[in-house]
Coordinates of C-alpha atoms (C1' of nucleotides) in Angstrom, one line a residue:
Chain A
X495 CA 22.5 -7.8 -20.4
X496 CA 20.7 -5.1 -18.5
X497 CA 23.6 -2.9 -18.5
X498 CA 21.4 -0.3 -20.5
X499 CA 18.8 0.9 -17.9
X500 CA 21.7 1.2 -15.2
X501 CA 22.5 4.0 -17.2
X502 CA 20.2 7.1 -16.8
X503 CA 17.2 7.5 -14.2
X504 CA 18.8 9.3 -11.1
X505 CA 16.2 11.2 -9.9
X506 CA 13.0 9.3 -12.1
X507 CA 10.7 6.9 -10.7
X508 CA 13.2 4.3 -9.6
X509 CA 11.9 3.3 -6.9
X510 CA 9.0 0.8 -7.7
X511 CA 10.4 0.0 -11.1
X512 CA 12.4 -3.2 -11.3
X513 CA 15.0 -3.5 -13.8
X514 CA 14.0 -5.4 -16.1
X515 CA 9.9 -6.0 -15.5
X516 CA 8.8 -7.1 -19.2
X517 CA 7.0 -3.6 -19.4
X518 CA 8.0 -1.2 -21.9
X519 CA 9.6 1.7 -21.1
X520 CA 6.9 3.8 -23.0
X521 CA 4.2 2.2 -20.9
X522 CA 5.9 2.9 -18.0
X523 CA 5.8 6.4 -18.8
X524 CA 2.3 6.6 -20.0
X525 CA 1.2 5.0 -16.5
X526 CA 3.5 7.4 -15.0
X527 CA 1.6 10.1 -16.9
X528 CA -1.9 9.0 -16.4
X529 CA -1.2 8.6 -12.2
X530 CA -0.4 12.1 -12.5
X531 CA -3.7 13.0 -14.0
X532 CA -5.5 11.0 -12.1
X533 CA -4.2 12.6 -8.4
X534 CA -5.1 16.1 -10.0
X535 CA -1.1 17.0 -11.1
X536 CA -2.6 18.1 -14.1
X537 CA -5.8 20.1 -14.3
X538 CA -8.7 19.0 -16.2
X539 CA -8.6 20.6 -19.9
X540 CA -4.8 22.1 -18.8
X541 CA -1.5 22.0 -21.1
X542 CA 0.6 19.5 -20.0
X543 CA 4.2 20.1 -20.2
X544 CA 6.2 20.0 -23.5
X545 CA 7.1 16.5 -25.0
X546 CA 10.5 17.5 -24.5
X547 CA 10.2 19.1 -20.7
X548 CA 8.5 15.3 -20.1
X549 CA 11.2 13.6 -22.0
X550 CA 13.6 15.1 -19.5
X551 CA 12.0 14.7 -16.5
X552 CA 11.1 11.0 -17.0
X553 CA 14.9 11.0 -18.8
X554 CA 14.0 9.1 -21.8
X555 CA 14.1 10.0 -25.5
X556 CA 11.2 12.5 -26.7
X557 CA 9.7 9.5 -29.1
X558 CA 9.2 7.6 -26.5
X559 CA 7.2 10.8 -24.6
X560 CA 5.3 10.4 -27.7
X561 CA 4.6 7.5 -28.0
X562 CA 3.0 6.7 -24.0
X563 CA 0.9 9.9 -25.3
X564 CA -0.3 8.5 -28.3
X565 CA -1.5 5.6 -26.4
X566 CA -3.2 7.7 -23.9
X567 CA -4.4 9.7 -26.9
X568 CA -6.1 6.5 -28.2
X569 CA -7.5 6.3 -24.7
X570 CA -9.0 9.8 -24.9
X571 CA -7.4 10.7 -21.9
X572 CA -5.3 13.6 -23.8
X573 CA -5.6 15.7 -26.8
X574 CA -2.7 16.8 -29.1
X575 CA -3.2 19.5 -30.6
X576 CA 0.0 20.3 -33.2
X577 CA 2.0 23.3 -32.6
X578 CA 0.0 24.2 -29.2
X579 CA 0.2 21.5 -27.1
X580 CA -1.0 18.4 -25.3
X581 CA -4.1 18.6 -23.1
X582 CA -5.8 16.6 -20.5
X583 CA -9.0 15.7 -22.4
X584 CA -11.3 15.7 -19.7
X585 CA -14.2 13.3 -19.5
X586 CA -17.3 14.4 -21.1
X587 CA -19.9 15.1 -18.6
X588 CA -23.0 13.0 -20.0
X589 CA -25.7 16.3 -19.1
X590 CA -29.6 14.3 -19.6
X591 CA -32.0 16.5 -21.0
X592 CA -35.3 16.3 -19.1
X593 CA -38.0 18.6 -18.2
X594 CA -36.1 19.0 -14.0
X595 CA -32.6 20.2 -16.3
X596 CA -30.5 21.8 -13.0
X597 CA -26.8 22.2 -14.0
X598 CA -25.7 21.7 -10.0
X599 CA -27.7 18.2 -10.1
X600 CA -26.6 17.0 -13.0
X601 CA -22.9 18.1 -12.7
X602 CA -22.6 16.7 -8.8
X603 CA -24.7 13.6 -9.5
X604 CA -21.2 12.8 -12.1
X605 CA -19.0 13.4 -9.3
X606 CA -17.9 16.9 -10.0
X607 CA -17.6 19.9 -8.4
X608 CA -20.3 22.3 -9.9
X609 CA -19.6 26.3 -9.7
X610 CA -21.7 28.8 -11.1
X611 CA -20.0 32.7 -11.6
X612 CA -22.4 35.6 -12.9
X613 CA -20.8 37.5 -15.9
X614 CA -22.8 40.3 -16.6
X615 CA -26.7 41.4 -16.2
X616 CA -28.2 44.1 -18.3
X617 CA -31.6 45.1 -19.3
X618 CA -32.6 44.7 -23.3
X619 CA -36.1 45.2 -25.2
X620 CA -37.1 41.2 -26.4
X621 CA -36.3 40.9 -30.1
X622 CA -39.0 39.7 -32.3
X623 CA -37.9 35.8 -31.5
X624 CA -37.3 36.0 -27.9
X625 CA -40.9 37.9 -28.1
X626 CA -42.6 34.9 -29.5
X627 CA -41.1 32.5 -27.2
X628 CA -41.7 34.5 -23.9
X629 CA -45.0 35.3 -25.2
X630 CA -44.0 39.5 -24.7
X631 CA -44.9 42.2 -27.5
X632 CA -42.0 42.8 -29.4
X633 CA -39.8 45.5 -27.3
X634 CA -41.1 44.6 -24.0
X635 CA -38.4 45.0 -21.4
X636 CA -36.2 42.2 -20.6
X637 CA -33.8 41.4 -18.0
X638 CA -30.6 39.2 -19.7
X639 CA -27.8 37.5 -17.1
X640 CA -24.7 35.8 -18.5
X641 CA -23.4 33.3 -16.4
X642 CA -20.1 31.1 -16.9
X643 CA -20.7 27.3 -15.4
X644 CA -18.0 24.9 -14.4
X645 CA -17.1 21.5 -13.0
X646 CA -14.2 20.7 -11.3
X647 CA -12.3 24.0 -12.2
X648 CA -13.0 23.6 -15.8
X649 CA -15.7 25.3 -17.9
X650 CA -18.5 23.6 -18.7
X651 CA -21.1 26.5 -20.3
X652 CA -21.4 30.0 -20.8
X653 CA -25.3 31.2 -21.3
X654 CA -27.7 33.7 -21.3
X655 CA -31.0 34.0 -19.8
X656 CA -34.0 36.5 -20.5
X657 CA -37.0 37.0 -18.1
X658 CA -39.4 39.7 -18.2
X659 CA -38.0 43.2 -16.3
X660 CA -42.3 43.4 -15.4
X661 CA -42.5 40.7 -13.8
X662 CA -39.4 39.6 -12.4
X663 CA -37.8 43.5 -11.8
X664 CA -35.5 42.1 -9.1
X665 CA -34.2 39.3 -11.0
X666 CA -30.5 40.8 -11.3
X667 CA -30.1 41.5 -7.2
X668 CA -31.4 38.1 -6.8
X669 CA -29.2 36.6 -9.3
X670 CA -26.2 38.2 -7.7
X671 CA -27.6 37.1 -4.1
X672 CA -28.1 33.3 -4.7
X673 CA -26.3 32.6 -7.5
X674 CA -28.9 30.2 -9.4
X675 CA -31.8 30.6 -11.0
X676 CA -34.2 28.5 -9.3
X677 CA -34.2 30.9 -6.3
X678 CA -34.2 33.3 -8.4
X679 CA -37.8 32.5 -9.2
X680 CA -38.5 30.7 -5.4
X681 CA -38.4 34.7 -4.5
X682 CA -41.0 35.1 -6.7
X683 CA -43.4 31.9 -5.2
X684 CA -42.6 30.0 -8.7
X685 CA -41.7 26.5 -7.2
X686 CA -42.2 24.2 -10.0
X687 CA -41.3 24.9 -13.1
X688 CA -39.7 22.8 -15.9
X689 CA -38.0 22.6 -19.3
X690 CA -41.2 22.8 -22.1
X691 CA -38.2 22.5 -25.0
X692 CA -34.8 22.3 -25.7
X693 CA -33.2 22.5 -29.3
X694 CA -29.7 21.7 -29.9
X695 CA -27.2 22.6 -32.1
X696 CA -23.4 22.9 -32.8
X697 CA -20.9 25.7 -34.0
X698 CA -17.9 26.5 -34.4
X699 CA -16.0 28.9 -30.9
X700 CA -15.4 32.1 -31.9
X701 CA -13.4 34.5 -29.7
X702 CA -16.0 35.2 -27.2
X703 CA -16.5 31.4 -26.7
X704 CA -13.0 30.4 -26.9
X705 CA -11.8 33.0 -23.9
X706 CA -14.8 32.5 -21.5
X707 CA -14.8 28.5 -22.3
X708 CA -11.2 27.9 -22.3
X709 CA -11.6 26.3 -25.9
X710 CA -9.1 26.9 -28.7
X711 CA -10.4 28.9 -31.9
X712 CA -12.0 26.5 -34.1
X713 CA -13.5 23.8 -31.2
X714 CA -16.9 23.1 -31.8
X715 CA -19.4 24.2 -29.3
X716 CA -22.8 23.0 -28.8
X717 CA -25.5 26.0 -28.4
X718 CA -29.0 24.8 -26.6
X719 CA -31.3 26.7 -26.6
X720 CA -34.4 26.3 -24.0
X721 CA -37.8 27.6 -22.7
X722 CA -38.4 27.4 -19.2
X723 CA -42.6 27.4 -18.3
X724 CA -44.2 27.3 -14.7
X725 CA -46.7 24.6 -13.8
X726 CA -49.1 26.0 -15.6
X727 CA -47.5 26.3 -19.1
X728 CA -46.8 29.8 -18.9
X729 CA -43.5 31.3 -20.3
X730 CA -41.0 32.2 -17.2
X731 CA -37.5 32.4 -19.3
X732 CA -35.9 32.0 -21.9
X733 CA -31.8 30.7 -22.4
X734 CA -28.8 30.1 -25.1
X735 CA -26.3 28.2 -23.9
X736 CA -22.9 27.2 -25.4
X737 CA -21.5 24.3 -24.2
X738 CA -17.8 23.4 -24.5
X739 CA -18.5 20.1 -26.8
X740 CA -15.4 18.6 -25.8
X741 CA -16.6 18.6 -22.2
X742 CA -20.4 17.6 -22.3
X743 CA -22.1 14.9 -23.8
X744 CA -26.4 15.7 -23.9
X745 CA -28.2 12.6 -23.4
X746 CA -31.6 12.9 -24.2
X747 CA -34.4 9.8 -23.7
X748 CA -36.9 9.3 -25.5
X749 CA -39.9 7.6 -24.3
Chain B
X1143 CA -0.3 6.3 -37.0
X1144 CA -0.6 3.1 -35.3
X1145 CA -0.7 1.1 -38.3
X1146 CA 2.2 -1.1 -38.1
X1147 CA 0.2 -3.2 -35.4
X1148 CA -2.1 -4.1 -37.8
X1149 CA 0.5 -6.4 -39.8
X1150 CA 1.7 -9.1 -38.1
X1151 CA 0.5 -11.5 -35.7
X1152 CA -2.8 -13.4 -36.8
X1153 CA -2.3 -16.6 -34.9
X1154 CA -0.7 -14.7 -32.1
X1155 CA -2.7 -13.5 -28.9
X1156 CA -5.9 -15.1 -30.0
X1157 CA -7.5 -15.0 -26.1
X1158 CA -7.0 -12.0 -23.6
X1159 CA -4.1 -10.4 -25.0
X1160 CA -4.1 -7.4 -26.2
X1161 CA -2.4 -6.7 -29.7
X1162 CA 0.1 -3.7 -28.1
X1163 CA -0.5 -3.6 -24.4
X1164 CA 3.0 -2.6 -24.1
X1165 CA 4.1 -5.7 -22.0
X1166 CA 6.5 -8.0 -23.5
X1167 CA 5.3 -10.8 -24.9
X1168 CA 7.5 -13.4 -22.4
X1169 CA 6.1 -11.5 -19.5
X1170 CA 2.4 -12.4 -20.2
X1171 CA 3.1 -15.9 -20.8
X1172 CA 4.8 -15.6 -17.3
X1173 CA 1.7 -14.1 -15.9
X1174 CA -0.4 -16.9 -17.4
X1175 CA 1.4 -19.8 -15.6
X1176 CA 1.6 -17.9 -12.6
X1177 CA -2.2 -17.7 -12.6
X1178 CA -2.3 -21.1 -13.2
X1179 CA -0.3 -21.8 -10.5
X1180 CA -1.8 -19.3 -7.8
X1181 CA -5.2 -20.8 -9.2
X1182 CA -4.4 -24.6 -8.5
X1183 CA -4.2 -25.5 -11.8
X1184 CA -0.5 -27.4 -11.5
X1185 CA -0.7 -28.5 -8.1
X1186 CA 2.4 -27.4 -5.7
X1187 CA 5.6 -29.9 -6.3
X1188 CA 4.2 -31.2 -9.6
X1189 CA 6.0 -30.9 -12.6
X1190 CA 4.6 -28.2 -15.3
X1191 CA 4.4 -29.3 -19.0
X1192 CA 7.7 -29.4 -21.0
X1193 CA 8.4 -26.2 -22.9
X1194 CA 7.7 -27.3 -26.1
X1195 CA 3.9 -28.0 -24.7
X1196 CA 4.1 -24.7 -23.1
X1197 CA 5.1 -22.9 -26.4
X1198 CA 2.6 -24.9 -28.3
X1199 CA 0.0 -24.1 -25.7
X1200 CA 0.9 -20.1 -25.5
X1201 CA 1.4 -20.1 -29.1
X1202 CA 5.0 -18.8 -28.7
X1203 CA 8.0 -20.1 -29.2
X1204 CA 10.4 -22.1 -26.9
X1205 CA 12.6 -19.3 -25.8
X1206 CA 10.0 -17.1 -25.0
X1207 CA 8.5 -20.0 -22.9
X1208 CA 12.1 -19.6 -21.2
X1209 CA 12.4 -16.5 -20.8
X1210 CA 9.2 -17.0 -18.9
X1211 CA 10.0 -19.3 -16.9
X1212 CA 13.7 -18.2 -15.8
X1213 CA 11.6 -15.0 -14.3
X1214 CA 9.6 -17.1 -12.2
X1215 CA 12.4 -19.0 -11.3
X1216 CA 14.0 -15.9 -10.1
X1217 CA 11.0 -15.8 -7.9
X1218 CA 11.5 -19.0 -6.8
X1219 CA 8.0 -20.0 -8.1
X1220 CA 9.4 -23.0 -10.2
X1221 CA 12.5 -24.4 -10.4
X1222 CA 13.4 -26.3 -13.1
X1223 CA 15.6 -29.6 -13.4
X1224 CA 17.7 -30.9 -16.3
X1225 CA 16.6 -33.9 -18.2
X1226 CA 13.8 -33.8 -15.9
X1227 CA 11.6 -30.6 -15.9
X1228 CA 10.1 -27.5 -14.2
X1229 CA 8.8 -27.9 -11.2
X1230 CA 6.1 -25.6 -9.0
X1231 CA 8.0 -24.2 -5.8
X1232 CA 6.0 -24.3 -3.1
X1233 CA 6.9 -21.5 -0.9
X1234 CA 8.7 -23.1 2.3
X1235 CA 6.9 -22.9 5.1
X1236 CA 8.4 -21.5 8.1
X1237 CA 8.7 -23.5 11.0
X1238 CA 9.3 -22.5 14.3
X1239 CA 11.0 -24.6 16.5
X1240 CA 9.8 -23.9 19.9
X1241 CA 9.0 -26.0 23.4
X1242 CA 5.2 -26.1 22.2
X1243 CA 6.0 -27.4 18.6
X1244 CA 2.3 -28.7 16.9
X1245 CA 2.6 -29.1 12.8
X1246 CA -1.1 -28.2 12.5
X1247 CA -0.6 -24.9 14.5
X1248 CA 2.2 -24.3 12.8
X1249 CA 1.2 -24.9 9.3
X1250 CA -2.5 -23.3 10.1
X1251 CA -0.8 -19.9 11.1
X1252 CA 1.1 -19.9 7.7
X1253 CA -2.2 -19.7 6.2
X1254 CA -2.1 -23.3 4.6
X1255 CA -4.4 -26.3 5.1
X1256 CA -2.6 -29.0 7.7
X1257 CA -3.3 -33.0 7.3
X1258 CA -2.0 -36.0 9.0
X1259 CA -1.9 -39.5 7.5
X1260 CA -1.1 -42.7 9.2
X1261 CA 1.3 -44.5 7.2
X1262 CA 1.6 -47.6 9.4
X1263 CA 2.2 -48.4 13.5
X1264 CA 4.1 -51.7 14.4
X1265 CA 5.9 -52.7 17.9
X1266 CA 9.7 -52.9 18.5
X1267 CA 12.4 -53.4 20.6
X1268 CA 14.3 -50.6 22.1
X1269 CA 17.4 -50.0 20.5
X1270 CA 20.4 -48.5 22.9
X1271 CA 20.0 -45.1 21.7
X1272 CA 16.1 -45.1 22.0
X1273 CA 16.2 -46.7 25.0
X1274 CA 18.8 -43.8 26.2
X1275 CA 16.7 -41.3 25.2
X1276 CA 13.6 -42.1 26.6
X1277 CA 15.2 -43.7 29.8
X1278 CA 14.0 -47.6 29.0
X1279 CA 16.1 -50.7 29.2
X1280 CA 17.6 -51.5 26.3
X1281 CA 15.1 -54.1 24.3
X1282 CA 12.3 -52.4 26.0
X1283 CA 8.6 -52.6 23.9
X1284 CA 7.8 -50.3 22.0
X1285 CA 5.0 -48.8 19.5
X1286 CA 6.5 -47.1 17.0
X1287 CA 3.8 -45.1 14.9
X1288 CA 4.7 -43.8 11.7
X1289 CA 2.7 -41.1 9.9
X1290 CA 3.1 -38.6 6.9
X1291 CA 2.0 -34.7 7.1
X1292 CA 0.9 -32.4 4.9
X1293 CA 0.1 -28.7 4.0
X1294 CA -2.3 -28.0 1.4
X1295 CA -1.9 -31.2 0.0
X1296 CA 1.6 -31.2 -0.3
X1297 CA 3.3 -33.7 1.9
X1298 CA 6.0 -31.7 4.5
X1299 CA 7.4 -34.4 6.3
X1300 CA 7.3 -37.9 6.7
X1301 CA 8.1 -39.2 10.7
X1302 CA 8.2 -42.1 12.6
X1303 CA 7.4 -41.9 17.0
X1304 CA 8.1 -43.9 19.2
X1305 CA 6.7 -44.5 22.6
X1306 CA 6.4 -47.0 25.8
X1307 CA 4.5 -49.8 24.9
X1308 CA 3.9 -50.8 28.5
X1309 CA 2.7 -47.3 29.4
X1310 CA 1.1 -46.9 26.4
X1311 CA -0.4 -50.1 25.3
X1312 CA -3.2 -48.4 23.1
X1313 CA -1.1 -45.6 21.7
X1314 CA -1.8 -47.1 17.9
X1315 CA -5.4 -47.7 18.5
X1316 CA -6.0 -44.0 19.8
X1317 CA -3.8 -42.1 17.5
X1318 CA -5.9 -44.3 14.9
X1319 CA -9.2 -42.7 16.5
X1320 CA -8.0 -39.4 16.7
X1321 CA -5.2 -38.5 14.4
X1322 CA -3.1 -36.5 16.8
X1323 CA -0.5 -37.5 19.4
X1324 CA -1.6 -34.5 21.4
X1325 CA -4.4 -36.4 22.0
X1326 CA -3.5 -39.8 22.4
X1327 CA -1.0 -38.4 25.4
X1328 CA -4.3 -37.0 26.5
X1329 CA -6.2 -39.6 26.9
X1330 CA -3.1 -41.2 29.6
X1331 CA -3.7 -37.5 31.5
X1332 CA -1.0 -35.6 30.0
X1333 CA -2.0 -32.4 29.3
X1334 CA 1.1 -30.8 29.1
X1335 CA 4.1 -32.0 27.6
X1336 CA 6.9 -30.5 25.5
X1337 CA 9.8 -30.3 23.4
X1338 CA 12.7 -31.4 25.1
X1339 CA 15.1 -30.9 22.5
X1340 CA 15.6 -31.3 18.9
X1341 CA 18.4 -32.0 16.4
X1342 CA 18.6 -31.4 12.9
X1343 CA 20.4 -32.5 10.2
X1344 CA 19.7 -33.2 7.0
X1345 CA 20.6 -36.3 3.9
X1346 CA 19.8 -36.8 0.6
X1347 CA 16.1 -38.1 -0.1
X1348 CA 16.2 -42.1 -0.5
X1349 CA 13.8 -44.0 -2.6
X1350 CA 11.4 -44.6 0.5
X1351 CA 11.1 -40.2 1.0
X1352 CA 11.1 -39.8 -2.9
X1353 CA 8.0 -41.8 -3.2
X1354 CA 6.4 -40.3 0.5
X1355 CA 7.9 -36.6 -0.2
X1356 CA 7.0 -36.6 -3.3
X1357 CA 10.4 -35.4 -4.2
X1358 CA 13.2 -36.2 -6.8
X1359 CA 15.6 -38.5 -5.6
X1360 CA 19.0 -36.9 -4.4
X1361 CA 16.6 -34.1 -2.9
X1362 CA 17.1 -32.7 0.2
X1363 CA 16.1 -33.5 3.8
X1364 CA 16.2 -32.5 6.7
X1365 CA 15.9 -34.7 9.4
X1366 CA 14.9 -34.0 13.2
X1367 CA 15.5 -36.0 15.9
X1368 CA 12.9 -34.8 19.0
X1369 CA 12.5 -35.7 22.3
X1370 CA 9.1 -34.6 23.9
X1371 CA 8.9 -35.0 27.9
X1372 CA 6.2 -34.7 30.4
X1373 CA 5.8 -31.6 32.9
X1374 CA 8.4 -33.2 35.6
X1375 CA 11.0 -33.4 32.4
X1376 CA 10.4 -37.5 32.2
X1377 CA 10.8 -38.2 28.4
X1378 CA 7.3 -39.7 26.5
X1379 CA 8.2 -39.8 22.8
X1380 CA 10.9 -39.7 20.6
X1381 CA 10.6 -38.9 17.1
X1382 CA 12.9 -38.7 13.9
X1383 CA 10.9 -36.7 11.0
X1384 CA 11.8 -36.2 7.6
X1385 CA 11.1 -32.8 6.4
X1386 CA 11.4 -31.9 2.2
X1387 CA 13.6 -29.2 2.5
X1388 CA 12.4 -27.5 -0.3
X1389 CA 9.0 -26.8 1.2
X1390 CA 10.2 -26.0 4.6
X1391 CA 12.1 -23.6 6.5
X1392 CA 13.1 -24.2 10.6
X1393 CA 12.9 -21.2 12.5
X1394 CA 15.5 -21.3 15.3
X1395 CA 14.5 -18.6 18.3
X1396 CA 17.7 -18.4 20.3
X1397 CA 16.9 -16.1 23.6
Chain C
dT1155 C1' 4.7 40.1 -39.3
dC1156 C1' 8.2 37.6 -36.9
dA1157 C1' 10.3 34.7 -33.4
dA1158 C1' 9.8 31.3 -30.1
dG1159 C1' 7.7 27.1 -28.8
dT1160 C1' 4.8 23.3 -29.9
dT1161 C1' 3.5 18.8 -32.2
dG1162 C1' 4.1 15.8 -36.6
dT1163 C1' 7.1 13.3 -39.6
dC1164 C1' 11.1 11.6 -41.5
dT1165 C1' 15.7 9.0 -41.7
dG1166 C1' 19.1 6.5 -39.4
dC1167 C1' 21.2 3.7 -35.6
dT1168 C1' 21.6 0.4 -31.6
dA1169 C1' 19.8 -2.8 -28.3
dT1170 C1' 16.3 -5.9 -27.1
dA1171 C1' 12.4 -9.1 -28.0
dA1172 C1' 11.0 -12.9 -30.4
dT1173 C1' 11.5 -16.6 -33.7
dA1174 C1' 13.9 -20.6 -35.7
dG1175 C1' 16.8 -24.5 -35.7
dA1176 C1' 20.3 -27.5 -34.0
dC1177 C1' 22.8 -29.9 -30.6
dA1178 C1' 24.6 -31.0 -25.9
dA1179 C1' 23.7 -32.7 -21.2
dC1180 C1' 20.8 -34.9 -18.4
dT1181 C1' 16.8 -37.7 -16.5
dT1182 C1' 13.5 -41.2 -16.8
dC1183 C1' 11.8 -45.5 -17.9
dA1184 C1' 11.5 -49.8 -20.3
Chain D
dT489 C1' 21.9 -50.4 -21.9
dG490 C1' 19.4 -47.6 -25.0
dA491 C1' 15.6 -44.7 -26.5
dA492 C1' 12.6 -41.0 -25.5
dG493 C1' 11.9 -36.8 -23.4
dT494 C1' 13.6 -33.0 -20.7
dT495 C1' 16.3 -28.6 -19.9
dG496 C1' 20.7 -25.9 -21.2
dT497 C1' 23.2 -23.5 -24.7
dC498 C1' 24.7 -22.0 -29.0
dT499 C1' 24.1 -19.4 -33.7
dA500 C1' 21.4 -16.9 -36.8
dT501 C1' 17.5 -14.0 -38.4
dT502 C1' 13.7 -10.7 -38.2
dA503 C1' 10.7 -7.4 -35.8
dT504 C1' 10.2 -4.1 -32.3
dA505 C1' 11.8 -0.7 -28.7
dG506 C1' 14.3 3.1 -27.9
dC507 C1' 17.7 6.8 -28.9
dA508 C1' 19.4 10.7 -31.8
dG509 C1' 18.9 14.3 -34.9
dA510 C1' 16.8 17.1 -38.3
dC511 C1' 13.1 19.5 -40.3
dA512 C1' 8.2 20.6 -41.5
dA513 C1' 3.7 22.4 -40.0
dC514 C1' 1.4 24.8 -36.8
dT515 C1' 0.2 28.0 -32.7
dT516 C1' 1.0 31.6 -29.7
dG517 C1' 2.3 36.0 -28.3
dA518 C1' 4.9 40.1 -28.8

DNA sequence: TCAAGTTGTCTGCTATAATAGACAACTTCA
DNA sequence: TGAAGTTGTCTATTATAGCAGACAACTTGA
């Protein structure tokens, strides 16, 4: 009896595994495995390594890789996907929609890291829709900034914002400056100002999507798109948003 | 995938097993009886049910009850007897043998609950090796005190003293009132009195330390032979003690 | 488009886990 | 002394765990 397991395992986990413990070898493996991701060996929404680079470095057959990552499949702590790879699926941020929406608060309040990075800023002339929701004439000046939001490393959203060029001219510089928004319009005395609407939708990432959210071609994305008002109801800015779905989870009360 | 699990078992794991935890199935019965153990529900030195009741009870069969069982027998959290049945361990307690030698220190520091029980007290004659040891004529009076001990309601050992009737007329009265022969000797003015030396050996358990022990006749024990003597080395007490080897272990600091 | 690398699925094979039954060896108790 | 109940040991069978190999289906990047 027993004579099996003296076999292989030179340089594994020997250590704190007893010969014969009544735990599968599989299990020990997917433990093995979800340690790992849990002490940040893996990064959030990363490739982990082949089934067959794992079956050698925990020296055991590749079915049995397969089968401590189906169970942590089941657990929704990875993601197969065939012919690309394995992926830490990380946990989806639940992101409440309320009228005070601020991606740093929301994001730290789950225990991530938030991290905002500006993409681009550019000036545009407000299309007919962005017009009627910023309550501009149709071709009124328009200053747009594309930002990229993460958590913990891992990309969260990638938006755009409009505000008027008249009225907020600086808006790019202070963008740059600060990094977020709401100073953005502090510069400007606008202290309290709030979400008036948010609708929601879902697509499918294109290219665009897929490279700035570290998605795969074909993940769904969830677009928001939201209306910003100061305290008196007055439009201050407009945003579309595309969230990695597999990341975020909006949770929206009703009352 | 994952089917397969749904097929068998329908009487199986009915309460807090999982259907594929990837534990074997003998290792969570042994968890369950060591939980019943750890939890008081066999008390220490008491037989468990037979294996068939065990199977029945698990809902497994017999070998898988064994299987159990040998682990924790590896352990040395049961031991099981032939004809008889499996018996709950207790972990032996280790016991120093020191000049300062007080059961309810000793047991106390081991983390387990110390009692004393007067079995009975009756007056004797010295025999020639009492009266040698404690330096009285042979045929001297004397009040031997006999009195079982206990750690966490296991009984330890079973011991009888012995002391000078004429210099300790009240020794049964007192040790009556107060349980302890640290305080009886207190009461005459000793305060400080110790081991003068001890000898062990050991015998197999007779029908009078089954039923006191609480032990399986032909059982081990080890028996000690003390003499304790007063500050100015003039002997006070001797005492032969019966210890259930099983639950103890002397502790021998040589310097 | 193609080659390399990935996951998914299939067929075997062997060792172990678990079940089932029977009987021996032993203890306990009447 | 004998019956009942216990643990120890044996054989046999089935289901699962794990290993091995092959190939399909798919993705990625050159």
């Amino acid at each position: 009896m027993l004579d099996r397991r003296a076999r292989g395992r030179a340089k594994d986990n020997m250590s704190t595994l007893q010969p014969d413990s009544g735990v599968t070898l599989w299990r020990k493996v997917a433990d093995s495995i979800e340690r790992e991701i849990a002490q940040g060996g893996y990064p959030a929404g990363e490739k982990l390594p082949g089934e067959m680079e794992l079956a050698e470095s925990h020296r055991v057959n590749r079915h049995t890789v397969r089968r401590a990552l189906a169970s942590l499949a089941e657990r929704g702590l990875v993601r197969a996907e065939r012919g690309s790879g394995t992926y830490v699926e990380t946990a989806r941020i639940a992101y409440p929609l309320r009228s005070r929406t601020r991606f740093s608060e929301i994001v730290g309040a789950g225990g991530h890291e938030p991290r905002g990075q500006l993409l681009s800023a550019s000036r545009e002339e407000a299309t007919r829709e962005l017009a009627r929701e910023l309550d501009l004439p149709i071709g009124a000046p328009l200053i747009r900034i594309d930002g990229l939001r993460l958590a913990d490393r891992a990309p969260i959203c990638v938006g755009s914002t409009w505000l008027s060029a008249e009225r907020f001219p600086d808006a790019e510089e202070l963008y740059r400056r600060f990094g977020s928004m709401t100073k953005v319009l502090a510069q400007h005395g606008i202290r309290d100002y709030r979400r008036a609407s948010t609708r929601i939708t879902a697509a499918i990432a294109d290219a665009g999507d897929a490279a700035r959210l570290d998605l795969g071609i074909g993940r769904p994305v969830l677009i928001v798109e939201g209306l910003d008002v100061d305290g008196k109801g007055r439009p201050l800015l407009a945003l579309r948003t595309r969230f990695a779905a597999e990341r975020v989870q909006f949770v929206v009360e009703t009352e």
